[in-house]
PDB file of C-alpha atoms in Angstrom:
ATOM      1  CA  UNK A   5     -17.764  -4.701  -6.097  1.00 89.00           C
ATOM      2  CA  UNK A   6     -14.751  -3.569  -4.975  1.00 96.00           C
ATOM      3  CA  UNK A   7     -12.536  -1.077  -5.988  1.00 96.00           C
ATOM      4  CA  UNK A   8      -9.071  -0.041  -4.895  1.00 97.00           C
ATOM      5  CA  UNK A   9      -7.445   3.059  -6.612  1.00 95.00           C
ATOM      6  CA  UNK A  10      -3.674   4.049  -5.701  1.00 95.00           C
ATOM      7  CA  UNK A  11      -2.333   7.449  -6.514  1.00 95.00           C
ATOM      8  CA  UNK A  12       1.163   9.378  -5.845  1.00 96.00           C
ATOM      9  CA  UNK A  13       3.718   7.689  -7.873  1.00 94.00           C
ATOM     10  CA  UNK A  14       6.018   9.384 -10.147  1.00 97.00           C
ATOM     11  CA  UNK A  15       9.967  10.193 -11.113  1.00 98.00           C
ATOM     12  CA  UNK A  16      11.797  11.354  -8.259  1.00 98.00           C
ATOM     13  CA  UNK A  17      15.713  11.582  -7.754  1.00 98.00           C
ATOM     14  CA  UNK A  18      17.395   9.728  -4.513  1.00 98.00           C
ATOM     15  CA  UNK A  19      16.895  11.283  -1.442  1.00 98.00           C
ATOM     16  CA  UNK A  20      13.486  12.834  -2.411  1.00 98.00           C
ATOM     17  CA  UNK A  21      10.379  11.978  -1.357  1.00 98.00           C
ATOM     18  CA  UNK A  22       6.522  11.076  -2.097  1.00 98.00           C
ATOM     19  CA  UNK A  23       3.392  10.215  -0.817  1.00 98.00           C
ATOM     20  CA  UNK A  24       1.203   7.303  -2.116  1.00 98.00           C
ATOM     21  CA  UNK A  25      -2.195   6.679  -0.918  1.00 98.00           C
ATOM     22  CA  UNK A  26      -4.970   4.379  -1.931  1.00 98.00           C
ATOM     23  CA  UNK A  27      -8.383   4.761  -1.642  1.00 98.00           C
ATOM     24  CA  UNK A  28     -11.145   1.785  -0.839  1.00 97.00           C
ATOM     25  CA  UNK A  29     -14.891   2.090  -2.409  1.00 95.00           C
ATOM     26  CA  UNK A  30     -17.711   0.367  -3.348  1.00 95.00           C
ATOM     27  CA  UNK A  31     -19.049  -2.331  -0.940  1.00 93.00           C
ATOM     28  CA  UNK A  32     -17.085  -2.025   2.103  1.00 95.00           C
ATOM     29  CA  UNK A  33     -18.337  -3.158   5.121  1.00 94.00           C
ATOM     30  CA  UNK A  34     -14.657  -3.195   6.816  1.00 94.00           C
ATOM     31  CA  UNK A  35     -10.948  -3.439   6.354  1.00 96.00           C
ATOM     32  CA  UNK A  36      -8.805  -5.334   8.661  1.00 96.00           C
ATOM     33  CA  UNK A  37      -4.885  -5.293   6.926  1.00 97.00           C
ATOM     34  CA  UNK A  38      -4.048  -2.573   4.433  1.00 98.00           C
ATOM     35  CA  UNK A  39      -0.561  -2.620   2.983  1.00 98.00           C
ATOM     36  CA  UNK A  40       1.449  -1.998   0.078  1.00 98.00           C
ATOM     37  CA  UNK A  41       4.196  -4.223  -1.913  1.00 98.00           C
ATOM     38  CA  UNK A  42       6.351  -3.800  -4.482  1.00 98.00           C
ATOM     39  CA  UNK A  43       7.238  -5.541  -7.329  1.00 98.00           C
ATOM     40  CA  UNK A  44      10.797  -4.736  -9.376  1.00 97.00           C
ATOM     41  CA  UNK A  45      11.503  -5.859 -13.092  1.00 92.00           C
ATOM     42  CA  UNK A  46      12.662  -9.364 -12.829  1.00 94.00           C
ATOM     43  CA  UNK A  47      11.760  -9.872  -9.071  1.00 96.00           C
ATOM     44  CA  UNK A  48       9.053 -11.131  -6.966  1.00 97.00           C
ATOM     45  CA  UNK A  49       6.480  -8.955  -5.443  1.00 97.00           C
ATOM     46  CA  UNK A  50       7.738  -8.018  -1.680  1.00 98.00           C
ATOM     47  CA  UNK A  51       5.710  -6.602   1.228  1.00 98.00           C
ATOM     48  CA  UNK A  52       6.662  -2.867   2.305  1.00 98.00           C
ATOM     49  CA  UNK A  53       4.560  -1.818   4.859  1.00 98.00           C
ATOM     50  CA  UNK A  54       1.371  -3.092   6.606  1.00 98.00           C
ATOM     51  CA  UNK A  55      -1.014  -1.316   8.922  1.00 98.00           C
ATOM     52  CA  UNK A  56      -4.181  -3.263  10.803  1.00 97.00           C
ATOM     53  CA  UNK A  57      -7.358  -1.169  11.532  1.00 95.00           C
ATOM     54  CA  UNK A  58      -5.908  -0.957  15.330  1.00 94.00           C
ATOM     55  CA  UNK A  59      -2.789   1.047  13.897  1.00 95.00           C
ATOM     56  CA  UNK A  60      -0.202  -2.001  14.007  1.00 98.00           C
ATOM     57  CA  UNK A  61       2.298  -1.581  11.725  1.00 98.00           C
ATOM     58  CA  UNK A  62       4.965  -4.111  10.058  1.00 98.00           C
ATOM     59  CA  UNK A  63       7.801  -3.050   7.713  1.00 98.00           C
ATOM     60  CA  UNK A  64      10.097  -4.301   5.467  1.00 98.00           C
ATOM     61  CA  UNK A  65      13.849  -4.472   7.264  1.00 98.00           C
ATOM     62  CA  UNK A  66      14.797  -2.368   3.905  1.00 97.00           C
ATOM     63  CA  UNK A  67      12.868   0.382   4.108  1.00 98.00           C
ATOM     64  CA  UNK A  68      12.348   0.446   8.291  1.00 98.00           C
ATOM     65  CA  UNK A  69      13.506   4.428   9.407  1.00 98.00           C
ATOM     66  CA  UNK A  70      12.665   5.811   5.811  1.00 98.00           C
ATOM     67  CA  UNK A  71       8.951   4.990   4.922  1.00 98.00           C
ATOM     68  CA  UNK A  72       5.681   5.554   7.129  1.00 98.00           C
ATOM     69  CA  UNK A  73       2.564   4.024   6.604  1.00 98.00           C
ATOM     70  CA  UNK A  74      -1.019   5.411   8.057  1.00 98.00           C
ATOM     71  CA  UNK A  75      -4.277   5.036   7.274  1.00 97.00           C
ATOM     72  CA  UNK A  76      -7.581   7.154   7.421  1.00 97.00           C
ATOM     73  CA  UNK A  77     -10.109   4.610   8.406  1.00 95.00           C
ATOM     74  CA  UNK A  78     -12.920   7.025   8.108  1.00 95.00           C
ATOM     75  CA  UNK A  79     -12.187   7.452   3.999  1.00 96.00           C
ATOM     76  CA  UNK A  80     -11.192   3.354   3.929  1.00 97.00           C
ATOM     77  CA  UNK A  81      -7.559   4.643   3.032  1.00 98.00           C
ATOM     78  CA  UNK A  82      -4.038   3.909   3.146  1.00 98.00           C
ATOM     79  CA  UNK A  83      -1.302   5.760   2.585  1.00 98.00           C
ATOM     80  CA  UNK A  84       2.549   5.154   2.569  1.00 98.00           C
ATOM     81  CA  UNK A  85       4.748   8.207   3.183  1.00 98.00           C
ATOM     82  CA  UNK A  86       8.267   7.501   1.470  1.00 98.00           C
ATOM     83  CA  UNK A  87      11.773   9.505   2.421  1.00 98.00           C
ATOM     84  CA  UNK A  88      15.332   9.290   1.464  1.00 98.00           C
ATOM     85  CA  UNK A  89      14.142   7.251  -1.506  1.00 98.00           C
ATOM     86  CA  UNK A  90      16.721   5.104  -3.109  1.00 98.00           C
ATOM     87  CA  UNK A  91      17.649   3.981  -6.718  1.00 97.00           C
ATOM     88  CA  UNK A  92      16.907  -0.046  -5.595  1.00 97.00           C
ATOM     89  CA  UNK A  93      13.207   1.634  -4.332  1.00 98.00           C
ATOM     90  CA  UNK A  94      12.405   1.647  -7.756  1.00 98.00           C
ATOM     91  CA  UNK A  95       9.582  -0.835  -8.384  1.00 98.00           C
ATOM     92  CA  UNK A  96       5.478  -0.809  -9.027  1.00 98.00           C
ATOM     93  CA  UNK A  97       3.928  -0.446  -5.866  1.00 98.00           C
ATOM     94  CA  UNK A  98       0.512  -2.136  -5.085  1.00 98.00           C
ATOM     95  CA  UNK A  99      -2.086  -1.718  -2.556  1.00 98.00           C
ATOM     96  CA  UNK A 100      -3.637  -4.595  -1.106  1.00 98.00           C
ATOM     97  CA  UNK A 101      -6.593  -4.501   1.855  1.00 98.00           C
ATOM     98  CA  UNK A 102      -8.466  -7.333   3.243  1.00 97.00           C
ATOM     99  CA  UNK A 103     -12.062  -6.472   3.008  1.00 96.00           C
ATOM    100  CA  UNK A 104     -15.305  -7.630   4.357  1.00 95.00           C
ATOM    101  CA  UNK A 105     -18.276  -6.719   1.982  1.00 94.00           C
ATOM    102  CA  UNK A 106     -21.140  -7.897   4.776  1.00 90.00           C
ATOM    103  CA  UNK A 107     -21.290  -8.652   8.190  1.00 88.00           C
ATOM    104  CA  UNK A 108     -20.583 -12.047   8.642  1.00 87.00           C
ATOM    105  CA  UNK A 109     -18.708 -12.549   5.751  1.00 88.00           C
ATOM    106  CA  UNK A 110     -15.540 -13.814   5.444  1.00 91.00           C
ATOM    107  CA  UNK A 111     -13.124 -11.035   4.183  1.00 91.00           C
ATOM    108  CA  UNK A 112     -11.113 -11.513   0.345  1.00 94.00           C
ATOM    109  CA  UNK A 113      -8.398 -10.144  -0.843  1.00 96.00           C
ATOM    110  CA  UNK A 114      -7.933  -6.930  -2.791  1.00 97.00           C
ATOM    111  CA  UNK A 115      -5.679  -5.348  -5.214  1.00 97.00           C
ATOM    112  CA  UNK A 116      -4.465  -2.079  -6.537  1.00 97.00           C
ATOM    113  CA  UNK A 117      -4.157  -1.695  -9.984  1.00 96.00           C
ATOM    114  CA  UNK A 118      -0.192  -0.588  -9.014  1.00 97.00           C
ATOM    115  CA  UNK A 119       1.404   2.994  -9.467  1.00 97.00           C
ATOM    116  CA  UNK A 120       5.409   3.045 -10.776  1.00 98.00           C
ATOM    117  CA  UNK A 121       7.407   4.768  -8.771  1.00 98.00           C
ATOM    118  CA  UNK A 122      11.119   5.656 -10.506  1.00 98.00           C
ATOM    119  CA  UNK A 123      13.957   6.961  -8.335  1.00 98.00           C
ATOM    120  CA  UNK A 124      16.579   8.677 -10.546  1.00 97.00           C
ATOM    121  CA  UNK A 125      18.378  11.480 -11.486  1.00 94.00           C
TER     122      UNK A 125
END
């Protein structure tokens, strides 16, 4: 099985910052695309920010300039590095990775469990 945990979320007020990062274990053979979304009350879930195993990244026009996304590909992790947070940033933010468990098989799709992240005074 696979297992993604997230970690980092929290209260912060706008213009602050935090640092999310989710970690990939159990049977992992390799990760192609790791990436978070977010999903506000009432809305659909939206992509953020996307990062292949090569380093290719892909943002959201939204958050483009304020939020950096890396990964450690040695720990099968992701993290996403937010600044100048905004009020309309507020949301649950999910991990998602697309693993292969064996060689040769074809990769699935995985999901964080989601950590809330409030931006407030």
């Amino acid at each position: 099985q696979v297992q993604l945990v997230e970690s980092g979320g929290g209260l912060v007020q706008p213009g602050g910052s935090l640092r999310l990062s989710c970690a990939a274990s159990g049977r992992v053979f390799s990760i192609n695309v790791m990436g978070w979304y977010r999903q506000a009350p009432g809305k659909q879930r939206e992509l953020v920010a996307a990062i292949t195993s090569g380093g290719s990244t892909n943002y959201a026009d939204s958050v483009k300039g304020r939020f950096t996304i890396s990964r450690d590909n040695a720990k099968n992790t992701v993290y996403l590095q937010m600044n100048s947070l905004k009020p309309e940033d507020t949301a649950v933010y999910y991990c998602n990775a697309d693993i292969r468990t064996q060689w040769l098989f074809a990769p699935n799709d995985y999901w964080g469990q989601g950590t809330q992240v409030t931006v407030s005074f």
